[in-house]
Coordinates of C-alpha atoms (C1' of nucleotides) in Angstrom, one line a residue:
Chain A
X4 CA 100.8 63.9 126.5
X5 CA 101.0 64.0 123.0
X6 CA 101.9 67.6 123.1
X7 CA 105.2 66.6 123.9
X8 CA 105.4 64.8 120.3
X9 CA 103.6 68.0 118.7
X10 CA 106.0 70.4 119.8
X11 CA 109.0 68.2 119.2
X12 CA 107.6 68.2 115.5
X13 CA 108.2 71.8 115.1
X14 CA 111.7 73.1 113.4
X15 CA 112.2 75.6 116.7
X16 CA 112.1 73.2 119.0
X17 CA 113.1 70.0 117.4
X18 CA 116.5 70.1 118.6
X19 CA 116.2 70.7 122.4
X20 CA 116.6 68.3 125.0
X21 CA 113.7 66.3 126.2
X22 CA 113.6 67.8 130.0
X23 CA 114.1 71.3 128.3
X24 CA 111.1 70.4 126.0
X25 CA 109.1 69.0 129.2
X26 CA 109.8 72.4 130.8
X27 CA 108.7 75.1 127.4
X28 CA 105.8 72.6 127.4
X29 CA 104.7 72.9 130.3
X30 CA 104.7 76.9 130.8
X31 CA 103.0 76.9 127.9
X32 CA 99.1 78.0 127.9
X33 CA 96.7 76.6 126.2
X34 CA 93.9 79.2 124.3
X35 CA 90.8 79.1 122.5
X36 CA 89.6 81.0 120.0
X37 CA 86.8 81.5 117.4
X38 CA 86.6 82.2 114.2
X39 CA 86.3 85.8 113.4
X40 CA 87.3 86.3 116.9
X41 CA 90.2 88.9 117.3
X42 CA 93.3 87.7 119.3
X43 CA 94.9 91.0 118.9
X44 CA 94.0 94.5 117.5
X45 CA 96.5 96.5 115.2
X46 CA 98.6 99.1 117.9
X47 CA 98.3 96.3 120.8
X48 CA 101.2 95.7 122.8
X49 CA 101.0 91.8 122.9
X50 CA 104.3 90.2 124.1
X51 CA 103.4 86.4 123.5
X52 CA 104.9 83.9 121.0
X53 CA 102.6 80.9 120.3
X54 CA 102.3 78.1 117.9
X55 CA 99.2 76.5 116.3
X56 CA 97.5 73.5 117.5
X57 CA 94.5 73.7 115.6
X58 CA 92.6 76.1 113.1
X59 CA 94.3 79.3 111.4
X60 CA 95.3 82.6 112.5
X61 CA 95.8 85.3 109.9
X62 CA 98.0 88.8 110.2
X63 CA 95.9 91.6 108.2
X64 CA 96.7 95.1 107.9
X65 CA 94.2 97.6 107.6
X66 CA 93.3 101.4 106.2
X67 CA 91.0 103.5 107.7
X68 CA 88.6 103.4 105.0
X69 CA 88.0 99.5 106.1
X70 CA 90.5 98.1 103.1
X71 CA 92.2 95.1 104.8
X72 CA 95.3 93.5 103.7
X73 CA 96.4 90.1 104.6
X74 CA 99.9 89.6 105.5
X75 CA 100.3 85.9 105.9
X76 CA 98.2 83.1 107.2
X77 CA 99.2 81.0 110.2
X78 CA 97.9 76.8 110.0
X79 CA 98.3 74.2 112.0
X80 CA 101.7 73.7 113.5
X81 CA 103.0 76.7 112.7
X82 CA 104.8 79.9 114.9
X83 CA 103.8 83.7 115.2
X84 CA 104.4 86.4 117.8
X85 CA 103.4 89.4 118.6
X86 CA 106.3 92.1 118.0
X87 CA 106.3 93.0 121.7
X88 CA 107.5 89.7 122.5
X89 CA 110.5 90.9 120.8
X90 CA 111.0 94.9 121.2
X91 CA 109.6 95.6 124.7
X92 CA 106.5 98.6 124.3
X93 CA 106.3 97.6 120.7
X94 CA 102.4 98.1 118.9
X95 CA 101.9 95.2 116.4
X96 CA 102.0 96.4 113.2
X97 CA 99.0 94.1 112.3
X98 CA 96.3 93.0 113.8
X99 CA 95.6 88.8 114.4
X100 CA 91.9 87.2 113.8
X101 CA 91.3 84.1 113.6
X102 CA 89.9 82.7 110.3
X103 CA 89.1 78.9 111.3
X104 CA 88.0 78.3 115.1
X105 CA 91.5 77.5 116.8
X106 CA 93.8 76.4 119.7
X107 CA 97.1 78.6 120.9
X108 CA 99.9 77.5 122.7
X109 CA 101.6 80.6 124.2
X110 CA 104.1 81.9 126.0
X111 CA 105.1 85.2 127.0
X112 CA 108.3 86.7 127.1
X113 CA 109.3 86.2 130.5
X114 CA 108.3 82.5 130.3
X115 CA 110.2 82.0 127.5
X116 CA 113.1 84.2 126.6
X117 CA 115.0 82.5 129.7
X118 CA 114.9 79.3 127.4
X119 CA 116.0 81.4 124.9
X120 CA 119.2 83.0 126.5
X121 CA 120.1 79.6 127.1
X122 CA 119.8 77.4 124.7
X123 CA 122.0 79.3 121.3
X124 CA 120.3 76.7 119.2
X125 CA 117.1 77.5 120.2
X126 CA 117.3 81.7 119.5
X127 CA 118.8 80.6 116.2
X128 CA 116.5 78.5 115.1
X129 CA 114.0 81.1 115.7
X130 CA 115.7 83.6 113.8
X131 CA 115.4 81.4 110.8
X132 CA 112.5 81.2 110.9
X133 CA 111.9 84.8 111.1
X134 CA 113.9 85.3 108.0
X135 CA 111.5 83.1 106.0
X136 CA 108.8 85.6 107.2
X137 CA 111.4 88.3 106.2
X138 CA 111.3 86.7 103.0
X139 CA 107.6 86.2 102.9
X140 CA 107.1 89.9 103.4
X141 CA 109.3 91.2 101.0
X142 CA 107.3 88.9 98.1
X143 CA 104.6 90.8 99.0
X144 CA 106.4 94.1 98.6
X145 CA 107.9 92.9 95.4
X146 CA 104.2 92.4 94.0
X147 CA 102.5 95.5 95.3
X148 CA 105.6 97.6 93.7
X149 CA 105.5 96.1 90.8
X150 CA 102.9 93.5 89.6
X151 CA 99.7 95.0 88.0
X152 CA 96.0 93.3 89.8
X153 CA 96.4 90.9 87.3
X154 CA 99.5 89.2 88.1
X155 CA 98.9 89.7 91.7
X156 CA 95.7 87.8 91.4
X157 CA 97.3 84.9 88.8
X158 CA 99.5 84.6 91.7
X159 CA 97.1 84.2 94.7
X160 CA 95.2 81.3 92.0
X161 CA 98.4 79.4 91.5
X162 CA 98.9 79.3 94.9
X163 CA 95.3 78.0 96.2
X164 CA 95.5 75.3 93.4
X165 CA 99.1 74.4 93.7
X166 CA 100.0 71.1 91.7
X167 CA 96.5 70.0 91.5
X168 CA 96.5 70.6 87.8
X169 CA 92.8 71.1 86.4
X170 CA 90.9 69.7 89.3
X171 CA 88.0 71.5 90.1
X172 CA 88.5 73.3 93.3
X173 CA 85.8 74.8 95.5
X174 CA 85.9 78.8 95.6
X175 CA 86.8 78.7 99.5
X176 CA 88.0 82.4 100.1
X177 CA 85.2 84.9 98.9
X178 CA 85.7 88.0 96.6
X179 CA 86.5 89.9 99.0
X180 CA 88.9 88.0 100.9
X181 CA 90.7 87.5 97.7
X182 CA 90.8 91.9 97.9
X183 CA 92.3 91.6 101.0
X184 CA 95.3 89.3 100.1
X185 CA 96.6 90.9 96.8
X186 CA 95.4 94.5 97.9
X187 CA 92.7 95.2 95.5
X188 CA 88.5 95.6 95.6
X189 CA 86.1 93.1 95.2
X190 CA 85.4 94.2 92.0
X191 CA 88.6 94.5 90.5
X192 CA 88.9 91.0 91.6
X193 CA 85.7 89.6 90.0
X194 CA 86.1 91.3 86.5
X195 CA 89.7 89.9 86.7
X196 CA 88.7 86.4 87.6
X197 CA 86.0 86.4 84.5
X198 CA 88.5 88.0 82.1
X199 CA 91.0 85.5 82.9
X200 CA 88.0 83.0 82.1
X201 CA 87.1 84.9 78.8
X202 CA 90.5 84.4 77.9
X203 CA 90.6 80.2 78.7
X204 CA 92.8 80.1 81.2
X205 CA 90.6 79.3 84.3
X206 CA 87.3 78.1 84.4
X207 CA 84.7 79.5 86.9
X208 CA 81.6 78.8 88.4
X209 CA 79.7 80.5 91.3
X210 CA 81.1 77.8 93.6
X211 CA 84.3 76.2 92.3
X212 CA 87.4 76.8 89.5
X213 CA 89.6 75.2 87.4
X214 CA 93.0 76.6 86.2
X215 CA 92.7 75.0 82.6
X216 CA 95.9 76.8 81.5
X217 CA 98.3 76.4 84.2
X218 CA 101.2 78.4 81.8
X219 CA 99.6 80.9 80.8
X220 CA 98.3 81.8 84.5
X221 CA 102.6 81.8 85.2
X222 CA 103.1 84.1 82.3
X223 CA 100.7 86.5 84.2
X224 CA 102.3 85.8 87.8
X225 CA 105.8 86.5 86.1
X226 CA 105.3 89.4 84.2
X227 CA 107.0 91.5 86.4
X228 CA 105.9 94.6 83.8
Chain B
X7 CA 142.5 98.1 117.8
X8 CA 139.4 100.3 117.3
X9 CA 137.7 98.0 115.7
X10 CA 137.1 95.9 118.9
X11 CA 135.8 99.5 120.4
X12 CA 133.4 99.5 117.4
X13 CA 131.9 96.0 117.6
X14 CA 131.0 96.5 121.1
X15 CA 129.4 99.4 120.3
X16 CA 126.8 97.3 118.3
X17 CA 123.7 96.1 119.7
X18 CA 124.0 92.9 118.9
X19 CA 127.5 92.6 120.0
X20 CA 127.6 94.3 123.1
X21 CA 126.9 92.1 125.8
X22 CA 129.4 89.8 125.2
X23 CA 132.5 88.9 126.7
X24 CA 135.8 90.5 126.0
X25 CA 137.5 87.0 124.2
X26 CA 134.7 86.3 122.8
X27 CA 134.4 89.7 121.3
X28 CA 137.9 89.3 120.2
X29 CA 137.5 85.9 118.5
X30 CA 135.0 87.0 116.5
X31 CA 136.1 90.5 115.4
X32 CA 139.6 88.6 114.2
X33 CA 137.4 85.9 112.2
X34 CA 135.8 88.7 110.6
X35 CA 137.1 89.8 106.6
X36 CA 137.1 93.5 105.8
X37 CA 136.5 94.5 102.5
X38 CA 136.3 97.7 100.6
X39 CA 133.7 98.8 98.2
X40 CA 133.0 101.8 95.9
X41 CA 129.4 103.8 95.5
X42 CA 127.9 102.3 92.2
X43 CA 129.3 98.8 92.8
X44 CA 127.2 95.8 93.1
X45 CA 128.3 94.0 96.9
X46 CA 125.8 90.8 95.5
X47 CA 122.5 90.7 92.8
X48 CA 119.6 89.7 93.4
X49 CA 119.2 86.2 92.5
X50 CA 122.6 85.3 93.7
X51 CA 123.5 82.8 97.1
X52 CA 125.4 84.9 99.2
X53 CA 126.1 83.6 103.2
X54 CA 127.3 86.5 104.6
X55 CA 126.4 88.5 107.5
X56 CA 128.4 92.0 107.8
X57 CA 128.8 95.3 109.7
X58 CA 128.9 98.4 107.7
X59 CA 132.3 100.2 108.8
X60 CA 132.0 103.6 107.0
X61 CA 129.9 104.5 104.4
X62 CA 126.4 103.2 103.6
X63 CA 124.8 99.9 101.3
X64 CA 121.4 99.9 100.1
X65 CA 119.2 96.9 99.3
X66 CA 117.2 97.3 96.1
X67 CA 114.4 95.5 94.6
X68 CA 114.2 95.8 90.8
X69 CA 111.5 94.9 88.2
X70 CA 112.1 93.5 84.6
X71 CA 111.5 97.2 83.2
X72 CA 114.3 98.7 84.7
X73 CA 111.8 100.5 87.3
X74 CA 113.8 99.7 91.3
X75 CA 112.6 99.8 94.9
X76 CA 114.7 101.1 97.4
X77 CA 113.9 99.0 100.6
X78 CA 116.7 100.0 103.0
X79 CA 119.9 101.9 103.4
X80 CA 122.3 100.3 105.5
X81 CA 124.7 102.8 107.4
X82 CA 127.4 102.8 109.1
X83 CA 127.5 100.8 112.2
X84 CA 124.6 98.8 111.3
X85 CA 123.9 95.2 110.0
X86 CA 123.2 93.5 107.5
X87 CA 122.6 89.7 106.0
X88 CA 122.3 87.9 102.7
X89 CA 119.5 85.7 102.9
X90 CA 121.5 82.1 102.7
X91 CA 123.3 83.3 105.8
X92 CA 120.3 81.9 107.6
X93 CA 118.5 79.5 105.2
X94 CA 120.9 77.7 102.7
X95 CA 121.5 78.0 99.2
X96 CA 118.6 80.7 100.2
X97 CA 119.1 83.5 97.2
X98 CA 119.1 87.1 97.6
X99 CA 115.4 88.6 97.0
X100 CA 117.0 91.8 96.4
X101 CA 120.1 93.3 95.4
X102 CA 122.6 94.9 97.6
X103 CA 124.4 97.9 96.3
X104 CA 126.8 100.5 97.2
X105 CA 125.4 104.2 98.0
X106 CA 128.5 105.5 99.3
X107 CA 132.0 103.9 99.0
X108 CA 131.9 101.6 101.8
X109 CA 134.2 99.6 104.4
X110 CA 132.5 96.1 105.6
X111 CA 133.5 93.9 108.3
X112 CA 131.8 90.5 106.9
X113 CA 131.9 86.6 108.0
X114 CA 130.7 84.2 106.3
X115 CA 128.0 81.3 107.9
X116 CA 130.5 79.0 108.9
X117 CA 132.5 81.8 110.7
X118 CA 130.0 82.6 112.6
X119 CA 127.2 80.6 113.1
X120 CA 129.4 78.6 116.4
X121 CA 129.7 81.8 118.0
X122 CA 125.9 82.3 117.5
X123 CA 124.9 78.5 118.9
X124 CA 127.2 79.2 121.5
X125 CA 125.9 82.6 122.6
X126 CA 122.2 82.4 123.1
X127 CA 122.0 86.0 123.8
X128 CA 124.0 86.5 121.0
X129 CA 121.5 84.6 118.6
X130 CA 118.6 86.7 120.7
X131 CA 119.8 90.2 119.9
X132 CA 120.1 88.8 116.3
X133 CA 116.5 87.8 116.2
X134 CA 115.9 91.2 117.7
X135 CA 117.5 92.8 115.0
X136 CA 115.6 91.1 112.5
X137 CA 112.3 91.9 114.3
X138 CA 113.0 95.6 113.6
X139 CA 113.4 94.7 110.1
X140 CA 110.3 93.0 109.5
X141 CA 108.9 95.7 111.3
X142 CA 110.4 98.4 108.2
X143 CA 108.9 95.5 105.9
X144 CA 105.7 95.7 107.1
X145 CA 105.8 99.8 106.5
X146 CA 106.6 99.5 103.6
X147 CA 103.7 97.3 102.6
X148 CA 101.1 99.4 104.7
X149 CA 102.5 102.0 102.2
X150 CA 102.3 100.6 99.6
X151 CA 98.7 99.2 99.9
X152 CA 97.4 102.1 100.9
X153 CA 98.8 105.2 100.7
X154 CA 99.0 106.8 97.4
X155 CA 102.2 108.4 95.7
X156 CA 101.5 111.5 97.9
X157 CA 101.6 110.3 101.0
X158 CA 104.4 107.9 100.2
X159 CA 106.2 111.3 99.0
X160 CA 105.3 113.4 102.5
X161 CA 106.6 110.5 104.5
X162 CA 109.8 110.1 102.6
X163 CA 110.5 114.3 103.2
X164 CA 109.4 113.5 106.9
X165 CA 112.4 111.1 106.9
X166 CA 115.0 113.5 105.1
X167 CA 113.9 116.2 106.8
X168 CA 113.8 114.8 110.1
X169 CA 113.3 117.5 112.8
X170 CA 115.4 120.3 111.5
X171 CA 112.3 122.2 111.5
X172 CA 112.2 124.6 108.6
X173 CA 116.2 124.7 108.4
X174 CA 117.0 124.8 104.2
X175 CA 118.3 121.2 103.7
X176 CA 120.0 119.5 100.4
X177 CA 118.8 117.9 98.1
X178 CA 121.2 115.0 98.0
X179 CA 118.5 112.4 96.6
X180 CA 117.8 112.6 92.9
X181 CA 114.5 112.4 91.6
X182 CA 115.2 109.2 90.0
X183 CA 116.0 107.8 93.7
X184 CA 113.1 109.4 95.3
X185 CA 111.2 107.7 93.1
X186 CA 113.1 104.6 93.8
X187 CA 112.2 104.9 97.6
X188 CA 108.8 105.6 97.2
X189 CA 107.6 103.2 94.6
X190 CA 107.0 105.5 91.7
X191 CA 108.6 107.0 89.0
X192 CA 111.0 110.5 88.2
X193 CA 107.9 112.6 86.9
X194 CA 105.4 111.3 89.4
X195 CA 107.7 112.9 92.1
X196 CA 108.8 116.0 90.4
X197 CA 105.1 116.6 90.1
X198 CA 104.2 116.1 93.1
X199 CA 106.9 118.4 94.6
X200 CA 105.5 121.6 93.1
X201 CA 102.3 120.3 93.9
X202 CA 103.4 120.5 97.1
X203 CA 105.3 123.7 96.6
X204 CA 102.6 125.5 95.5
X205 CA 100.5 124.6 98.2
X206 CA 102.9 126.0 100.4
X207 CA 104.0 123.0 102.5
X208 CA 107.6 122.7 101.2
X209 CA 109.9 125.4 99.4
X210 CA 112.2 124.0 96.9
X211 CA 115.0 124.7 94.6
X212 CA 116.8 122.8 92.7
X213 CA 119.8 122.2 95.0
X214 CA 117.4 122.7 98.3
X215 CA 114.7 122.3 100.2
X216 CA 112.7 123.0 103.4
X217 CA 109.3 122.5 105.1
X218 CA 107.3 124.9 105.8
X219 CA 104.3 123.3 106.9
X220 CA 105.4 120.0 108.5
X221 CA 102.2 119.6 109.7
X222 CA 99.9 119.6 106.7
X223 CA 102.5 117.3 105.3
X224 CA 102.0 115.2 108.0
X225 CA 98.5 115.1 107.2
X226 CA 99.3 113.9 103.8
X227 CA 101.9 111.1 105.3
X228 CA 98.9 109.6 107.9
X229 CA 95.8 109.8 105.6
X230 CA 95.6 106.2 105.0
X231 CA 92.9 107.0 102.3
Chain C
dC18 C1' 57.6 79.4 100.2
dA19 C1' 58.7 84.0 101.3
dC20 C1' 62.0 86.8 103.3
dC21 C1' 66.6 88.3 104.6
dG22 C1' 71.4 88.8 104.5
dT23 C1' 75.5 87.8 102.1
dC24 C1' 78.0 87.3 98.0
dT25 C1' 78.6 88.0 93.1
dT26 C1' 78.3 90.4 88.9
dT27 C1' 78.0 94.3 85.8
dG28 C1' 77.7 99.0 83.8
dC29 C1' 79.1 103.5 84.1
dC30 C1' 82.0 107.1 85.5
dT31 C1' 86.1 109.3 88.0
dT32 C1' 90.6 109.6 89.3
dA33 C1' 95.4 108.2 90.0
dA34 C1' 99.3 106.9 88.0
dC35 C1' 102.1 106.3 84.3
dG36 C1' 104.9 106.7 79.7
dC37 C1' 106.9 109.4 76.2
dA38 C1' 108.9 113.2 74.3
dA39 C1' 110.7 117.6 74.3
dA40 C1' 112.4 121.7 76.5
dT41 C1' 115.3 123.4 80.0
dT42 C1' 118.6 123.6 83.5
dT43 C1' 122.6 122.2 85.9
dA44 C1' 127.0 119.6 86.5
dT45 C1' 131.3 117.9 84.6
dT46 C1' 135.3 117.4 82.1
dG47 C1' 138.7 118.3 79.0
Chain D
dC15 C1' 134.5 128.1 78.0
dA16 C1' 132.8 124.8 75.0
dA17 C1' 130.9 120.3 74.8
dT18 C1' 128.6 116.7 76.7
dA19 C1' 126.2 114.2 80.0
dA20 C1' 122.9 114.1 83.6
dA21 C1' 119.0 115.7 85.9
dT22 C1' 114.8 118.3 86.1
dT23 C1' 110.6 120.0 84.4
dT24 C1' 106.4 120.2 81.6
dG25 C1' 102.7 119.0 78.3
dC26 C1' 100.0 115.6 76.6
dG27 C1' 97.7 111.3 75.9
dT28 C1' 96.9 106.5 77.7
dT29 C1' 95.9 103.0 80.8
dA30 C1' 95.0 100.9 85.3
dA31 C1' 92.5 101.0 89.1
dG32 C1' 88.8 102.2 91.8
dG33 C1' 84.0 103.8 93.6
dC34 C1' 79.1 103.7 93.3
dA35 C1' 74.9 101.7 92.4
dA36 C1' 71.9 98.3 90.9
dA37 C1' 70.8 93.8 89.6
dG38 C1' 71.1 89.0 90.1
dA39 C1' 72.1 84.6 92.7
dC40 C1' 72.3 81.8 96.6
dG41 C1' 71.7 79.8 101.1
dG42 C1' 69.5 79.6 105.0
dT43 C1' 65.5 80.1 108.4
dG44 C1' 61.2 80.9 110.2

DNA sequence: CACCGTCTTTGCCTTAACGCAAATTTATTG
DNA sequence: CAATAAATTTGCGTTAAGGCAAAGACGGTG
């Protein structure tokens, strides 16, 4: 099984014993989903933990007036739960769709929390990782309380091109998922994305961009104004 | 010693043995602060996890121009981390400072983190504990996102006011850290509580206030325009 | 190729939020 | 009680952000 080898990758489990490996493995269950499928709605009590095999899974908020926000994006490899799997009765907070056609491996909190009450490592290496999410979260609070739509969206562009300096990317997320993840409107993001092109420091086309000024895209992202 | 009384008390702590209890509360430093003190800044490594004894700590975002976030107040009997406590040379995202002078029970990584592989259950109610937090993160985001400085306002009297009905209640926050809380700023709140006031939902003087109409003001907190 | 649905772009207008400065009130301390 | 500092309140002007609507642009698909 090359399962095995995939979950023996992962940081949370890395560490356990081979027959204790075996065993999460194998209670384990295997799901499919689609993209733009829901895997759970926003208030659902969803006690599961899972990892990635395949595809993405996104967490987005959402208003009542239909403005989405989304929290983090989950690839390949990677671990989310729902909150229930944690605090018994608890309503996720968020809501999880799938953006790319994907393949879950899950567990639910009785199948798993024995593991956990056993093996100390295990439970701690969990809470690390939680604390990067923690950490991930309050980033995203830092920039809604205090970065303008500007920096916000200088931001989101640094990340999608990381080091690939003036490459020409494809535009994979559209305008308005771009809303969605720094908490704007389509608009505000497409008069941004042209003023920061008015102003030379990206370069845009219907279908792909270019960060041609790579500092003065940071100045933006810092200025913490 | 009370203080073994008082661990045991915690959530976290509880379910463990009696030795084991009493190994870790005597690897544990105690140190005094005073309201207005810095315990660490943002920015710096700090690997501590503590207990607050008596009074209360608060962690606090803050931007370039002086304008702070208030993301949670630490009271006594509850815990608290800095970040490289869990993820190495990991520095503090936010600054944790002294609301009211302050006794903390603190141990550092390597103090603790035996006890914690040891323990799985131990390591579980941690994770547990940080679940609840992400959960406060997330409500501060939703907040954030999509409420505007009204509704962030009617939730924060919610809190104060908690269900002492229309009882008259201090004020003991100043505008400045209302503001602080809510993401805003001094006049933004101060306007808003007349606006209020006039409306008849609260009544408010300047050393008190009540609410009158909890219920329109829970309309204000819930509209997720 | 014509049609449809989705996405992007832009102009125009409204509102929310903020910053500054000044006036006023309250608290504190010698 | 005077003097000073801190906190509150208000007016006024500015900017950021958003909503609506209409006009392109594009990619399919029949």
């Amino acid at each position: 099984m090359e399962t095995n080898n995939f979950l023996a990758q992962n940081q949370i489990f890395s560490h356990l014993d081979k027959s204790v490996l075996k065993k999460i493995e194998a209670s384990a269950q295997k799901r499919y989903f689609q993209a733009g499928e829901w895997i759970v709605h926003h208030g659902d009590v969803w006690p599961y933990l899972f990892i990635v095999g395949k595809g993405e899974v996104t967490a987005v908020k959402e208003s009542a007036e239909g403005r989405s926000l989304t929290l983090v994006a989950v690839k390949a490899g990677e671990i989310f739960w729902g909150l229930a799997f944690f605090l018994e009765n608890a309503p996720m907070p968020a809501g999880l769709t799938v953006s790319q056609d994907c393949e879950l491996l899950l567990w639910s909190r009785e199948t798993l929390l024995p593991s956990l009450l056993e093996n100390g490592r295990l439970s701690w290496e969990l809470s690390c990782l939680m604390i990067q999410r923690v950490l991930f979260a309050s980033e995203i609070v830092e920039k809604l309380a205090f970065q303008p739509v500007a920096g916000r969206l200088a931001h989101l562009l640094l990340d999608q091109s990381s080091d690939n300096s003036s490459e020409q990317l494809p535009r994979d997320l559209t305008l308005d998922e771009m809303a969605a993840r720094i908490g704007s409107t389509r608009e505000m993001v497409c008069r941004f994305l042209h003023r920061f092109s008015d102003d030379g420091i990206i370069h845009i086309t219907r279908t792909e961009f270019s960060v041609t000024d790579r500092k003065k895209l940071q100045d933006l992202a810092q200025k913490v104004k």
